[in-house]
mmCIF file of C-alpha atoms in Angstrom:
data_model
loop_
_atom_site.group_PDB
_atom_site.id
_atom_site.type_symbol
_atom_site.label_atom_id
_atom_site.label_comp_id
_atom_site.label_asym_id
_atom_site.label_seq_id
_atom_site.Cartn_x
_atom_site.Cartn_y
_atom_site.Cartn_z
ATOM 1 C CA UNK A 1 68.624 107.779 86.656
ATOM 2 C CA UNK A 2 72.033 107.203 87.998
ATOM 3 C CA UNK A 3 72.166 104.276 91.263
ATOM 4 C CA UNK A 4 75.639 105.640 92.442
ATOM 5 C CA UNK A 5 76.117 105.868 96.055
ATOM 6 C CA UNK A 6 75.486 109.926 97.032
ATOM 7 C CA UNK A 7 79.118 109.622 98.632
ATOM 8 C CA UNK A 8 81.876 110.359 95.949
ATOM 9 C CA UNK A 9 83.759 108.475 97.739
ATOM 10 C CA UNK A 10 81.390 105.768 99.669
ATOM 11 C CA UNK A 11 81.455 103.859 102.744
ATOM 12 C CA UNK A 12 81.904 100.143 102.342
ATOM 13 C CA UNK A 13 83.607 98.268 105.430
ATOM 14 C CA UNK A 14 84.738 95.256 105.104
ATOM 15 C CA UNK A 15 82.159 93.201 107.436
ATOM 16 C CA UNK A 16 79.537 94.426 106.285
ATOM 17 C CA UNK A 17 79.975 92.557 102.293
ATOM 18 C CA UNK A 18 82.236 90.120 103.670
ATOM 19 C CA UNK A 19 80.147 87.198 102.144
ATOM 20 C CA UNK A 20 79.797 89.088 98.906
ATOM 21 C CA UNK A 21 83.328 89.640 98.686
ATOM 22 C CA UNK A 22 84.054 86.174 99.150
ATOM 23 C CA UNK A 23 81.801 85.363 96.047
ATOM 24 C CA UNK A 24 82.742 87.921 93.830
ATOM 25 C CA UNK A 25 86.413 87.385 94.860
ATOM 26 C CA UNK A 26 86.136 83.801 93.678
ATOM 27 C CA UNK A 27 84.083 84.971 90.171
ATOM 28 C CA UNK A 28 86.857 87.067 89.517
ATOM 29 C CA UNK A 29 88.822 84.375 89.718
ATOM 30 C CA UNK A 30 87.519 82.265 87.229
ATOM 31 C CA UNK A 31 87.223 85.232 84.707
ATOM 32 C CA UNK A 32 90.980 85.922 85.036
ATOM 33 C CA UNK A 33 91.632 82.136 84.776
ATOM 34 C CA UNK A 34 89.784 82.061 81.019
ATOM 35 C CA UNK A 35 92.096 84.847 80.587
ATOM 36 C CA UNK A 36 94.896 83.190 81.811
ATOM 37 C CA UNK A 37 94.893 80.293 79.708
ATOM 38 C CA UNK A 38 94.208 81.472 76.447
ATOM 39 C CA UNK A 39 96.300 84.199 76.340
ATOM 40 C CA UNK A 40 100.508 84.552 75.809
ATOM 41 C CA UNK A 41 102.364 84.789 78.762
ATOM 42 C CA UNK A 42 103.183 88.218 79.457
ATOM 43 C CA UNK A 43 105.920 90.011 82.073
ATOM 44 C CA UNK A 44 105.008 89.598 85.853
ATOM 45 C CA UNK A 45 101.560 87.795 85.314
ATOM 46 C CA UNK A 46 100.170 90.958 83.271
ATOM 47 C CA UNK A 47 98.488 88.757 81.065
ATOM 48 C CA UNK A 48 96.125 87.437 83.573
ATOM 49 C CA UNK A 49 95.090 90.743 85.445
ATOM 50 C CA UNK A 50 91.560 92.525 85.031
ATOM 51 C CA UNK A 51 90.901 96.261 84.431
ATOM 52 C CA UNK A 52 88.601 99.000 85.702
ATOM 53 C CA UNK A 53 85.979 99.944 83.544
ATOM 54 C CA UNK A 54 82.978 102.857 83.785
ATOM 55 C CA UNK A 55 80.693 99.862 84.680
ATOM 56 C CA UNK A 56 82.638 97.296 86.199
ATOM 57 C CA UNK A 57 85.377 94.461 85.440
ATOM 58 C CA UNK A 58 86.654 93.492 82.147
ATOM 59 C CA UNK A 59 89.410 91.046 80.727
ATOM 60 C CA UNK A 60 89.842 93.075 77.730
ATOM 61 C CA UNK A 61 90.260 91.656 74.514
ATOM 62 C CA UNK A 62 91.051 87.755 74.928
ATOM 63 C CA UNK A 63 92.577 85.714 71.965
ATOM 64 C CA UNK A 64 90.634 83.071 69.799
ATOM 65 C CA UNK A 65 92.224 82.317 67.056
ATOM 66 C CA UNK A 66 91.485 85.104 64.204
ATOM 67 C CA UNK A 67 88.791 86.710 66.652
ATOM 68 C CA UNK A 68 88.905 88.224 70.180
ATOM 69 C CA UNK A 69 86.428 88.101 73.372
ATOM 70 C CA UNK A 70 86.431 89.906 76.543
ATOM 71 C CA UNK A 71 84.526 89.230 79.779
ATOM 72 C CA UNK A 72 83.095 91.543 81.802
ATOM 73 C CA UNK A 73 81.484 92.093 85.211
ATOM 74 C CA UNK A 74 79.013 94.908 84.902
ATOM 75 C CA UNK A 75 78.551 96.032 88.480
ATOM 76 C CA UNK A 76 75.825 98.351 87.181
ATOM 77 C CA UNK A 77 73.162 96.290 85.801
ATOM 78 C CA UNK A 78 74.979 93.365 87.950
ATOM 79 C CA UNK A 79 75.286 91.320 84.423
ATOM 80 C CA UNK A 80 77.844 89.051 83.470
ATOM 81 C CA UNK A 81 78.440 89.539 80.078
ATOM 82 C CA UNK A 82 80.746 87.874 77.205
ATOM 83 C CA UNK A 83 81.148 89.579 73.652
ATOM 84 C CA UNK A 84 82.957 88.376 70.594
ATOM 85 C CA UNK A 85 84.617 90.792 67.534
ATOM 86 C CA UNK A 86 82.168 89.017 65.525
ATOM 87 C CA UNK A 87 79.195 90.579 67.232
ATOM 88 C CA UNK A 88 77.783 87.365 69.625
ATOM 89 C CA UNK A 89 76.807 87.899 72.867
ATOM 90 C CA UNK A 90 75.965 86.144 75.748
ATOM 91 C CA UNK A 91 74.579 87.533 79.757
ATOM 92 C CA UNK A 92 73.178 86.198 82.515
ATOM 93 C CA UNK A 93 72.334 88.140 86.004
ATOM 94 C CA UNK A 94 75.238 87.691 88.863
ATOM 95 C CA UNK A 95 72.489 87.381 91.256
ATOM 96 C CA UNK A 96 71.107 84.546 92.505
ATOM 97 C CA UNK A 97 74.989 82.350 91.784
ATOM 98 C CA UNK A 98 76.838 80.462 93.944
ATOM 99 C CA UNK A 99 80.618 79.866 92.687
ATOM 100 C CA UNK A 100 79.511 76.709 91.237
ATOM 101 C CA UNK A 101 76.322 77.477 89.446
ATOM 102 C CA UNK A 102 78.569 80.765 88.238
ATOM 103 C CA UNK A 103 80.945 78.623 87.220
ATOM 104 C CA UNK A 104 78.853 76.479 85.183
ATOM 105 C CA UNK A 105 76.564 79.656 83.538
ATOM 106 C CA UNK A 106 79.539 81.224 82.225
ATOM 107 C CA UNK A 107 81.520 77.840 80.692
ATOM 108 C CA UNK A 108 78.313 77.079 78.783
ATOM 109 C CA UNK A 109 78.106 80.630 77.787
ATOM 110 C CA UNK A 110 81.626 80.155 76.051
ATOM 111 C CA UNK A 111 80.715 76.695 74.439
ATOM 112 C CA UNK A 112 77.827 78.088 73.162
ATOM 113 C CA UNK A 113 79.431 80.883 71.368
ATOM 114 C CA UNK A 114 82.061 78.399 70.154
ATOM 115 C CA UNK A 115 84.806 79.266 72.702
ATOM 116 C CA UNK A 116 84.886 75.872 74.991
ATOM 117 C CA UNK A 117 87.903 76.425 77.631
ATOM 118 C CA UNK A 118 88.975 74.201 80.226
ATOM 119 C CA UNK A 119 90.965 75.923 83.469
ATOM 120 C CA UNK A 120 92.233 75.260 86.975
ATOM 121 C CA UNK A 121 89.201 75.212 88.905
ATOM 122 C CA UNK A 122 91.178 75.454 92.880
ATOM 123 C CA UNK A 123 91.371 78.903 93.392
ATOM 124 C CA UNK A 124 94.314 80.540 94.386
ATOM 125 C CA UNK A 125 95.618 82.549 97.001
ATOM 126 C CA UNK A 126 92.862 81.725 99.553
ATOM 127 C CA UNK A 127 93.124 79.196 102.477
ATOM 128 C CA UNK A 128 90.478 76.464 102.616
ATOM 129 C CA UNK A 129 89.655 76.517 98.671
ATOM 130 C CA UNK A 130 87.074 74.514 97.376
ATOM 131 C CA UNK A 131 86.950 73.632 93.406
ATOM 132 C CA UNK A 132 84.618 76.026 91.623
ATOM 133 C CA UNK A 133 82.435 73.231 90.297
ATOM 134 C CA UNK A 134 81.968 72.363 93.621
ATOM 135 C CA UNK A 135 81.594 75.709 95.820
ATOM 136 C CA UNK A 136 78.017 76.373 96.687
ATOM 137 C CA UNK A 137 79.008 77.473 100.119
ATOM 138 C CA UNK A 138 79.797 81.242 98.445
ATOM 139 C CA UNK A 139 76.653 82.422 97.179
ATOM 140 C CA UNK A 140 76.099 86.262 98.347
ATOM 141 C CA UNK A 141 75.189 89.315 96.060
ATOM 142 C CA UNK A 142 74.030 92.252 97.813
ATOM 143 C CA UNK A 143 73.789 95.065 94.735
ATOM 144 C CA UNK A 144 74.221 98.130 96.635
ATOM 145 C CA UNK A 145 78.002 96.895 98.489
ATOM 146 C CA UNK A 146 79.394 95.492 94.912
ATOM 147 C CA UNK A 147 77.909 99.059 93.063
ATOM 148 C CA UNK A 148 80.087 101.049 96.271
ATOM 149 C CA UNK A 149 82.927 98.983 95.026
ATOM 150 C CA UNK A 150 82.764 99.951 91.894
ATOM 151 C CA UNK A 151 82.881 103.844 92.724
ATOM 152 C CA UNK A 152 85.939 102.850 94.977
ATOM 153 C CA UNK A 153 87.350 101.118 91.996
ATOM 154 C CA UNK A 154 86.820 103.808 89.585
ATOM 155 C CA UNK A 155 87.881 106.627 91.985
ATOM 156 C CA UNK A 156 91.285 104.828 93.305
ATOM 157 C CA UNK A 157 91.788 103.722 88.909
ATOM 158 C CA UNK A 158 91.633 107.708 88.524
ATOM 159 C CA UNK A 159 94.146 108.297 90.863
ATOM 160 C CA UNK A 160 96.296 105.594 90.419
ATOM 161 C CA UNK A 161 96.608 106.574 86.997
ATOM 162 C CA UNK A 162 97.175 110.085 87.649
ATOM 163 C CA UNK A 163 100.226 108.964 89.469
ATOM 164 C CA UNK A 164 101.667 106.904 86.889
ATOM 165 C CA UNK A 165 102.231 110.113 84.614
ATOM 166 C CA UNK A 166 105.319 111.061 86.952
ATOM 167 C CA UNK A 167 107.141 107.831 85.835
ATOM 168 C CA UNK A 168 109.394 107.900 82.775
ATOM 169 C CA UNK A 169 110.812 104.158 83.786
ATOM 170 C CA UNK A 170 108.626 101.159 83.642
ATOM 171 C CA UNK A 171 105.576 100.873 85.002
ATOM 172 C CA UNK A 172 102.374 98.281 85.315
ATOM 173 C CA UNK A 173 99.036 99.188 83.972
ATOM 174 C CA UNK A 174 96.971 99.730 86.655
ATOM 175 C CA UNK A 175 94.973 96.332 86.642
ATOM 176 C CA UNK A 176 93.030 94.059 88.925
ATOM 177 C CA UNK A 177 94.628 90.837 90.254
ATOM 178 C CA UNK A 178 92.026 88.271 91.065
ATOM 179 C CA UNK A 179 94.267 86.171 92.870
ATOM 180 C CA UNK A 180 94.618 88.776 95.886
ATOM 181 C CA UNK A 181 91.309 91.070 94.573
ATOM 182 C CA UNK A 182 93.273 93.991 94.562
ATOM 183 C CA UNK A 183 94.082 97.230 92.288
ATOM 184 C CA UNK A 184 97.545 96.954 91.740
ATOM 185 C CA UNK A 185 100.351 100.125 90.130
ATOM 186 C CA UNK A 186 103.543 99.197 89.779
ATOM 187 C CA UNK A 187 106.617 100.767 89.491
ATOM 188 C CA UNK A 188 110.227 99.304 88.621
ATOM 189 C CA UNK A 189 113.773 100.987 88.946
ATOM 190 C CA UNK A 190 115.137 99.131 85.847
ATOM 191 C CA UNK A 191 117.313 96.755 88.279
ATOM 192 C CA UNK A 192 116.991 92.732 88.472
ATOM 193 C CA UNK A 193 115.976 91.572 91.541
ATOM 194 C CA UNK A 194 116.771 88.590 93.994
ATOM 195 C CA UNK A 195 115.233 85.394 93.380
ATOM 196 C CA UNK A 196 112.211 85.705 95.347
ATOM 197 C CA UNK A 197 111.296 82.899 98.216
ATOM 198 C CA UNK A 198 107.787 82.514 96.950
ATOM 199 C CA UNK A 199 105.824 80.607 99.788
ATOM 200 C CA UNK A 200 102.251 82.601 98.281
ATOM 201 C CA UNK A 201 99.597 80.097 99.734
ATOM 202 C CA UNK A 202 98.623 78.539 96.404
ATOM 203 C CA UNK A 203 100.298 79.649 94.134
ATOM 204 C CA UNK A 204 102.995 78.212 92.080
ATOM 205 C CA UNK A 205 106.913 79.633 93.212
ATOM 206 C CA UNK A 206 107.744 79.750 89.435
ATOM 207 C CA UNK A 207 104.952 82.700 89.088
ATOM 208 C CA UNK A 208 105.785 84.524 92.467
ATOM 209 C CA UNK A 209 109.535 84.474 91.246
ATOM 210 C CA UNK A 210 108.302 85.918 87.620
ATOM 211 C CA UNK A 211 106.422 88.293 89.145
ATOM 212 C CA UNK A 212 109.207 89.946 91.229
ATOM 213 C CA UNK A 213 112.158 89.302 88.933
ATOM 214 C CA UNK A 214 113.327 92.833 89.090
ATOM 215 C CA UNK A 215 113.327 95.647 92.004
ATOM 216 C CA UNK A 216 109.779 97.389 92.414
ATOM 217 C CA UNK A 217 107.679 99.773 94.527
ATOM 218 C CA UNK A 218 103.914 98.675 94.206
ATOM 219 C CA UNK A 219 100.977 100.165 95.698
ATOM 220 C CA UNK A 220 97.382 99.419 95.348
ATOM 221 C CA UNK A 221 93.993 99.250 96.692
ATOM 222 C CA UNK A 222 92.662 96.256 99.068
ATOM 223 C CA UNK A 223 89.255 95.237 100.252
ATOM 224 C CA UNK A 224 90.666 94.141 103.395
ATOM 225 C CA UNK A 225 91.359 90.496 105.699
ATOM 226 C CA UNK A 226 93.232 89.087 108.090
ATOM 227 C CA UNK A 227 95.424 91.686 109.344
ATOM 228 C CA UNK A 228 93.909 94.853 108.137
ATOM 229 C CA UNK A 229 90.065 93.853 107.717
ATOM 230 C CA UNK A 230 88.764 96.853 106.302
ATOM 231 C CA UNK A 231 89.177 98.286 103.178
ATOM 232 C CA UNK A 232 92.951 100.722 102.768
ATOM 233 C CA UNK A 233 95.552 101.166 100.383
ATOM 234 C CA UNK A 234 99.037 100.260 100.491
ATOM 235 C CA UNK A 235 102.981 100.344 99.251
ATOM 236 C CA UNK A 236 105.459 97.844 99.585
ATOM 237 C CA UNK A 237 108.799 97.202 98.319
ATOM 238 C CA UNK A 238 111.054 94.090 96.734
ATOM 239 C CA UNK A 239 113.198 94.079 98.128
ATOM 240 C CA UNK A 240 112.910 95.818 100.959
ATOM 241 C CA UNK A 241 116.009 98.228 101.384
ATOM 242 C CA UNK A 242 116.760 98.587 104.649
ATOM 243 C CA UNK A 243 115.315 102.073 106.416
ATOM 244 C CA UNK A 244 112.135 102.125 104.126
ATOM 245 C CA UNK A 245 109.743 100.533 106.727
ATOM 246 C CA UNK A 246 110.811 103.750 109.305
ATOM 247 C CA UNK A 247 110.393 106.078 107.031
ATOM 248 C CA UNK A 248 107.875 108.813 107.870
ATOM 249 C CA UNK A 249 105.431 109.113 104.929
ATOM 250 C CA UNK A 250 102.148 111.176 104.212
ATOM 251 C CA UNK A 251 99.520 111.605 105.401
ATOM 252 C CA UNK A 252 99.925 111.501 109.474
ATOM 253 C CA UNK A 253 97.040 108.107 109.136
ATOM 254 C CA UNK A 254 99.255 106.316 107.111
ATOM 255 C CA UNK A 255 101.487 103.807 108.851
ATOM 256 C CA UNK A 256 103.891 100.327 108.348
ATOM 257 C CA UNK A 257 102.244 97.396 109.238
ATOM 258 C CA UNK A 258 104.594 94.978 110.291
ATOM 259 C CA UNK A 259 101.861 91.666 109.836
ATOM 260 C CA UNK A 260 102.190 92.770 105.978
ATOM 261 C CA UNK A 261 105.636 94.606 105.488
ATOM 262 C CA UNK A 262 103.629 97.145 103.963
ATOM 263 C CA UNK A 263 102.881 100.952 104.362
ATOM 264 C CA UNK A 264 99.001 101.157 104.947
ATOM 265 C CA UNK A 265 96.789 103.830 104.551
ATOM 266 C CA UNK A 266 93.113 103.035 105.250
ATOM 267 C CA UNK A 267 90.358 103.904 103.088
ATOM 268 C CA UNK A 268 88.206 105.923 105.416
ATOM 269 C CA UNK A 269 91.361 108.394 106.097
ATOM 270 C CA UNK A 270 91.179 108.677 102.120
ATOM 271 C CA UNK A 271 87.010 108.794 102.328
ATOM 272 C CA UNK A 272 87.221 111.306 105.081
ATOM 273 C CA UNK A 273 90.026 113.808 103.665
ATOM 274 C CA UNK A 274 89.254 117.211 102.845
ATOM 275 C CA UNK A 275 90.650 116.232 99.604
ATOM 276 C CA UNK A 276 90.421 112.745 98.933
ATOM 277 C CA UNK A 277 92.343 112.737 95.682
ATOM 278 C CA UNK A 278 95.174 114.858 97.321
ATOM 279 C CA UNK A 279 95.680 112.446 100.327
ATOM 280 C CA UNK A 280 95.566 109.269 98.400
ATOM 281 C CA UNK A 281 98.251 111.212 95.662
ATOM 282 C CA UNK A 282 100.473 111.879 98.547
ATOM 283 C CA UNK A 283 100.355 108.578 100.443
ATOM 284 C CA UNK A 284 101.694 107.250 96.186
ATOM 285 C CA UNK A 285 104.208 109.728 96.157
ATOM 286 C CA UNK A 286 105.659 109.351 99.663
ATOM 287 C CA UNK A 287 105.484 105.636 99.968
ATOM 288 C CA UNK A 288 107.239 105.778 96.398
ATOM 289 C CA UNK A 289 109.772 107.866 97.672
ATOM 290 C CA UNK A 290 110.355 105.959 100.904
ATOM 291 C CA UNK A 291 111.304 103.147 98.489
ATOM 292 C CA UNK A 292 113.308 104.682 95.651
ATOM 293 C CA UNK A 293 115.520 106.920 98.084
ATOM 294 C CA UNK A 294 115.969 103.823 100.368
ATOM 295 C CA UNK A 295 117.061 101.928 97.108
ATOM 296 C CA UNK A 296 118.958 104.515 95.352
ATOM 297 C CA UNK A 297 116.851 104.576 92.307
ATOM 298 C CA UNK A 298 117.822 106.800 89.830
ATOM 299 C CA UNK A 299 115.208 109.043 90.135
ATOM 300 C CA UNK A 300 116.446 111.689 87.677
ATOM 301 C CA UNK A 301 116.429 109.341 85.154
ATOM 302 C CA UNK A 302 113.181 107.836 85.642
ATOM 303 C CA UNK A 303 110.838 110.565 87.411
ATOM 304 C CA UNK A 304 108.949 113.208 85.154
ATOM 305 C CA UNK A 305 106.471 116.416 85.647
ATOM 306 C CA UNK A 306 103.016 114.723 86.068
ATOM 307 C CA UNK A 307 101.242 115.052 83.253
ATOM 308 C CA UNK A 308 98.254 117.590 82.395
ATOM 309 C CA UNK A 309 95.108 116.872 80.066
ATOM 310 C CA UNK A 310 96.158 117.889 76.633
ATOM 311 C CA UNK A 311 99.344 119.431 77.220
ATOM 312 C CA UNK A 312 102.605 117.845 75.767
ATOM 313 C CA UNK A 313 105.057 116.724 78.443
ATOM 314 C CA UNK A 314 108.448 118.796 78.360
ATOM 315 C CA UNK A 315 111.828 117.325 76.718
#
């Protein structure tokens, strides 16, 4: 019998996991870090990122010389688990961890199976860290909030992908970036961009200035802190043109948030909607819009029909 929440669509505000989500933002982070270092650099830190899967979290397939690995959060059974192309395996529970006892459970696991790996244990992108070998402050798993993130995960992957089939030009995967713990899609007019300032509390300039090498419009999904603590999605652009911020998008709850210099649009307007997948698509295309007509993209060039379930798209 399935455990999903009832809600298609659940409830999950931010307070109410906030402990959790400080634990599982920092696992995360160590995952994508074993990623990180064994793997080839690729454009705008997509090497690094994580990806939505039916059950959870995964790395994908990870390099090891001539076999792979992946790791993978199942937010189901609320394993951690670590398999290798040459059919080991190794799991532990995710309850009952702090960061550091996490930490040590799943380097062991990757000695064991003959995969020892050595990364940056300070996290990044978080004020205040503490080295993972040391954090036993952050040691919250409540099942129910991390198995409502995973429906939110899944749903807002489904959509986000949807939207991606309008875009002939480049565009990201959608993935997961531990760093920030958010769902990230990406879209890039094809332009280079200014160098950018960097200033990302830890985080090296050299990877913020990768990252945003050429002219984008990103949106994604966000747990929620700070500024906006509760879960929403959101659009920005690099760089800003000028007139984007003031531009009215869809729908009427969305809004700019000058703390973030992004377009916001929180969750429980999406949760709420009388079509959920409808509102969220529209908040994508609008905020997209707000940024490519701001910028002069050449949207002729790089926009296409979305695409349909087994039908061929039009040339």
């Amino acid at each position: 019998m399935s455990n999903a929440p009832k809600a298609p669509w659940p409830e999950l505000p931010t307070a109410a996991w906030r402990e959790t989500y400080a634990t599982l933002h920092l696992w995360t982070q160590i995952a994508g870090k074993i990623r990180l270092v064994r793997s080839p650099w690729l454009n705008h830190s997509w090497h690094v990122a994580l990806y939505v899967t039916p059950r959870g979290l995964t790395t994908s397939p990870i390099p090891d010389a001539t076999r792979t690995f992946q790791v993978e959060f199942d937010f189901i059974d609320h394993l951690l688990r670590i398999s290798t192309s040459d059919g080991a395996q190794r799991q532990f529970a995710l309850a009952g961890h702090s960061v550091a006892s996490f930490y040590a459970a799943i380097m062991a696991a990757l000695a064991e199976l003959g995969i020892p790996t050595t990364i940056d244990e300070m996290p990044n992108e978080l004020p205040e860290p503490i080295r993972f070998s040391e954090d036993r402050q952050h040691a919250a798993y409540d099942p129910d909030a991390v198995r409502r993130l995973l429906q939110i995960l899944v749903n807002a992957d489904r959509v986000f992908k949807q939207f991606r089939t309008g875009f002939l030009g480049k565009a990201s995967p959608v993935h997961f970036f531990w760093g920030s713990f958010d769902l990230a899609i990406t879209r890039f007019s094809g332009r280079r961009a200014p160098r950018h300032p960097g200033g990302v509390p830890h985080l090296s300039d050299d990877v913020a200035c990768e990252a945003y090498s050429h002219e984008v419009s990103s949106a994604g999904f966000w747990p929620g802190s700070g500024a906006i603590d509760y879960p929403a999605f959101y659009c920005y652009a690099y760089p800003e043109p000028a007139g984007f911020r003031t531009t009215k998008v869809r729908p009427d709850a969305a809004f700019f948030s000058e703390a973030l210099g992004e377009f916001i649009l929180p969750y429980d307007a999406v949760r709420t909607a009388a079509n959920p997948d409808q509102a969220l698509l529209e908040f994508l295309q609008s905020t997209y819009e707000a940024a490519a007509n701001a910028a002069k993209w050449d949207r002729d060039a790089l926009e296409c029909t979305p695409g349909q379930p087994g039908v061929v798209r039009e040339v």
